[in-house]
XYZ file of N, CA and C in Angstrom:
246
model
N 116.315 26.353 -69.773
C 115.515 26.601 -68.614
C 114.507 25.480 -68.434
N 113.650 25.664 -67.470
C 112.611 24.665 -67.253
C 111.276 25.368 -67.081
N 110.216 24.674 -67.481
C 108.884 25.239 -67.387
C 108.321 25.125 -65.981
N 107.359 25.983 -65.701
C 106.687 25.947 -64.409
C 105.480 25.018 -64.429
N 104.841 24.903 -65.598
C 103.634 24.106 -65.738
C 103.717 23.263 -66.998
N 102.877 22.244 -67.037
C 102.760 21.402 -68.224
C 101.305 21.429 -68.669
N 101.063 21.622 -69.959
C 99.743 21.478 -70.574
C 99.898 20.394 -71.617
N 99.191 19.292 -71.439
C 99.440 18.111 -72.258
C 98.140 17.479 -72.726
N 97.961 17.299 -74.054
C 96.747 16.657 -74.550
C 96.876 15.133 -74.647
N 97.672 14.554 -73.811
C 97.925 13.120 -73.820
C 98.526 12.802 -72.455
N 98.724 11.541 -72.150
C 99.254 11.223 -70.824
C 100.768 11.033 -70.798
N 101.431 10.896 -71.922
C 102.856 10.557 -71.913
C 103.699 11.563 -71.125
N 103.648 12.819 -71.506
C 104.455 13.835 -70.833
C 103.939 14.102 -69.417
N 102.644 13.896 -69.200
C 102.105 14.137 -67.864
C 102.679 13.163 -66.838
N 103.033 11.958 -67.251
C 103.688 11.025 -66.325
C 105.075 11.543 -65.956
N 105.767 12.144 -66.901
C 107.064 12.769 -66.615
C 106.866 13.968 -65.680
N 105.797 14.743 -65.898
C 105.507 15.869 -65.007
C 105.345 15.378 -63.578
N 104.645 14.265 -63.414
C 104.459 13.681 -62.091
C 105.807 13.270 -61.491
N 106.630 12.635 -62.291
C 107.941 12.171 -61.809
C 108.837 13.334 -61.400
N 108.721 14.466 -62.119
C 109.568 15.620 -61.827
C 108.867 16.663 -60.968
N 107.703 16.292 -60.406
C 106.984 17.167 -59.477
C 106.581 18.490 -60.119
N 106.090 18.440 -61.348
C 105.628 19.638 -62.054
C 104.108 19.631 -62.131
N 103.455 20.722 -61.783
C 102.007 20.804 -61.930
C 101.619 20.698 -63.402
N 100.481 20.081 -63.668
C 100.062 19.876 -65.053
C 98.559 19.997 -65.210
N 98.161 20.471 -66.380
C 96.790 20.354 -66.838
C 96.851 19.305 -67.934
N 96.167 18.201 -67.709
C 96.186 17.079 -68.652
C 94.828 16.980 -69.320
N 94.823 17.049 -70.643
C 93.599 16.922 -71.420
C 93.449 15.448 -71.775
N 92.325 14.870 -71.394
C 92.179 13.429 -71.487
C 90.771 13.052 -71.925
N 90.678 12.198 -72.910
C 89.385 11.672 -73.340
C 88.750 10.952 -72.149
N 87.467 11.168 -71.939
C 86.789 10.666 -70.736
C 86.948 9.165 -70.530
N 86.919 8.391 -71.602
C 87.029 6.941 -71.431
C 88.465 6.456 -71.253
N 89.417 7.373 -71.154
C 90.830 7.019 -70.942
C 91.266 7.227 -69.497
N 90.325 7.402 -68.596
C 90.620 7.668 -67.189
C 91.654 6.718 -66.578
N 91.617 5.409 -66.896
C 92.616 4.514 -66.286
C 94.066 4.876 -66.619
N 94.260 5.689 -67.660
C 95.624 6.059 -68.068
C 96.059 7.406 -67.526
N 95.243 8.006 -66.683
C 95.576 9.310 -66.111
C 96.831 9.200 -65.255
N 97.627 10.263 -65.217
C 98.850 10.222 -64.411
C 98.544 10.073 -62.925
N 99.438 9.441 -62.213
C 99.273 9.148 -60.796
C 99.729 10.319 -59.948
N 98.826 10.861 -59.155
C 99.112 11.910 -58.173
C 99.882 13.100 -58.744
N 99.529 13.504 -59.946
C 100.133 14.697 -60.533
C 99.438 15.923 -59.969
N 100.216 16.918 -59.548
C 99.627 18.179 -59.086
C 98.944 18.830 -60.281
N 97.796 19.416 -60.052
C 97.095 20.090 -61.130
C 95.733 19.496 -61.373
N 95.376 19.349 -62.634
C 94.002 19.009 -62.964
C 93.909 18.168 -64.231
N 92.951 17.254 -64.230
C 92.578 16.526 -65.439
C 91.375 17.236 -66.037
N 91.410 17.500 -67.321
C 90.266 18.067 -68.028
C 89.836 17.009 -69.041
N 88.639 16.482 -68.847
C 88.158 15.379 -69.684
C 87.153 15.876 -70.715
N 87.126 15.208 -71.859
C 86.108 15.497 -72.851
C 85.403 14.222 -73.266
N 84.152 14.391 -73.629
C 83.338 13.305 -74.186
C 83.448 13.390 -75.699
N 83.208 12.321 -76.365
C 83.232 12.345 -77.821
C 84.521 11.774 -78.360
N 84.582 11.728 -79.676
C 85.716 11.093 -80.339
C 86.948 11.982 -80.447
N 86.755 13.290 -80.549
C 87.899 14.172 -80.773
C 87.962 15.283 -79.728
N 89.129 15.845 -79.608
C 89.357 16.912 -78.628
C 88.592 18.191 -78.994
N 88.135 18.300 -80.234
C 87.371 19.485 -80.644
C 86.098 19.669 -79.822
N 85.621 18.592 -79.204
C 84.412 18.711 -78.373
C 84.702 19.304 -76.998
N 85.970 19.502 -76.674
C 86.351 20.082 -75.387
C 86.265 21.605 -75.469
N 85.433 22.232 -74.642
C 85.330 23.695 -74.681
C 86.636 24.353 -74.226
N 87.041 25.387 -74.940
C 88.262 26.098 -74.548
C 88.122 26.688 -73.150
N 86.900 27.018 -72.744
C 86.696 27.589 -71.406
C 87.089 26.592 -70.314
N 86.919 25.297 -70.560
C 87.324 24.286 -69.574
C 88.840 24.266 -69.410
N 89.551 24.407 -70.514
C 91.022 24.412 -70.472
C 91.527 25.708 -69.844
N 90.955 26.821 -70.258
C 91.349 28.115 -69.703
C 91.115 28.152 -68.197
N 89.964 27.671 -67.762
C 89.659 27.639 -66.329
C 90.665 26.804 -65.561
N 91.013 25.639 -66.103
C 91.988 24.771 -65.435
C 93.349 25.439 -65.346
N 93.775 26.103 -66.419
C 95.064 26.806 -66.403
C 95.069 27.943 -65.385
N 93.981 28.689 -65.320
C 93.896 29.791 -64.351
C 93.912 29.267 -62.913
N 93.210 28.168 -62.664
C 93.224 27.578 -61.309
C 94.623 27.065 -60.959
N 95.297 26.469 -61.924
C 96.662 25.975 -61.696
C 97.590 27.134 -61.350
N 97.485 28.214 -62.100
C 98.309 29.408 -61.858
C 98.004 29.998 -60.483
N 96.729 30.066 -60.117
C 96.341 30.615 -58.818
C 96.856 29.743 -57.675
N 96.809 28.438 -57.863
C 97.228 27.531 -56.791
C 98.738 27.428 -56.656
N 99.439 27.410 -57.770
C 100.872 27.143 -57.716
C 101.757 28.333 -58.025
N 101.203 29.434 -58.529
C 102.020 30.609 -58.829
C 103.188 30.244 -59.711
N 104.355 30.752 -59.406
C 105.577 30.421 -60.139
C 106.243 29.218 -59.496
N 105.510 28.139 -59.432
C 105.947 26.917 -58.759
C 107.220 26.345 -59.371
N 108.138 25.981 -58.522
C 109.324 25.221 -58.934
C 109.378 23.997 -58.037
N 109.542 22.837 -58.629
C 109.532 21.613 -57.835
C 110.570 21.700 -56.725
N 110.165 21.275 -55.561
C 111.056 21.286 -54.415
C 111.190 22.632 -53.737
N 110.559 23.664 -54.276
C 110.671 25.009 -53.707
C 109.323 25.452 -53.148
N 109.334 26.452 -52.312
C 108.097 26.973 -51.742
C 107.302 27.708 -52.812
N 105.992 27.734 -52.640
C 105.118 28.444 -53.567
C 105.419 29.935 -53.534
N 105.464 30.536 -54.722
C 105.609 31.995 -54.822
C 104.469 32.518 -55.683
N 104.093 33.755 -55.490
C 102.982 34.311 -56.293
C 103.473 35.373 -57.217
């Protein structure tokens, strides 16, 4: 099968999400902004500091909930369903 959403703590898979028109929540260190995926549906969640441990889980949860609310059971190339 295929997933409806992507949650990625790096940019590698998020670029594939963009290519395959999949919404994504991308976790990205704040100073890595130039490497963010191009025009990917969804949200970038950035953290300050050296490690991802400084990223509050509430920021990730909020982004996932907003993605779900916006895209529902999204399938690339198909109409939005809730």
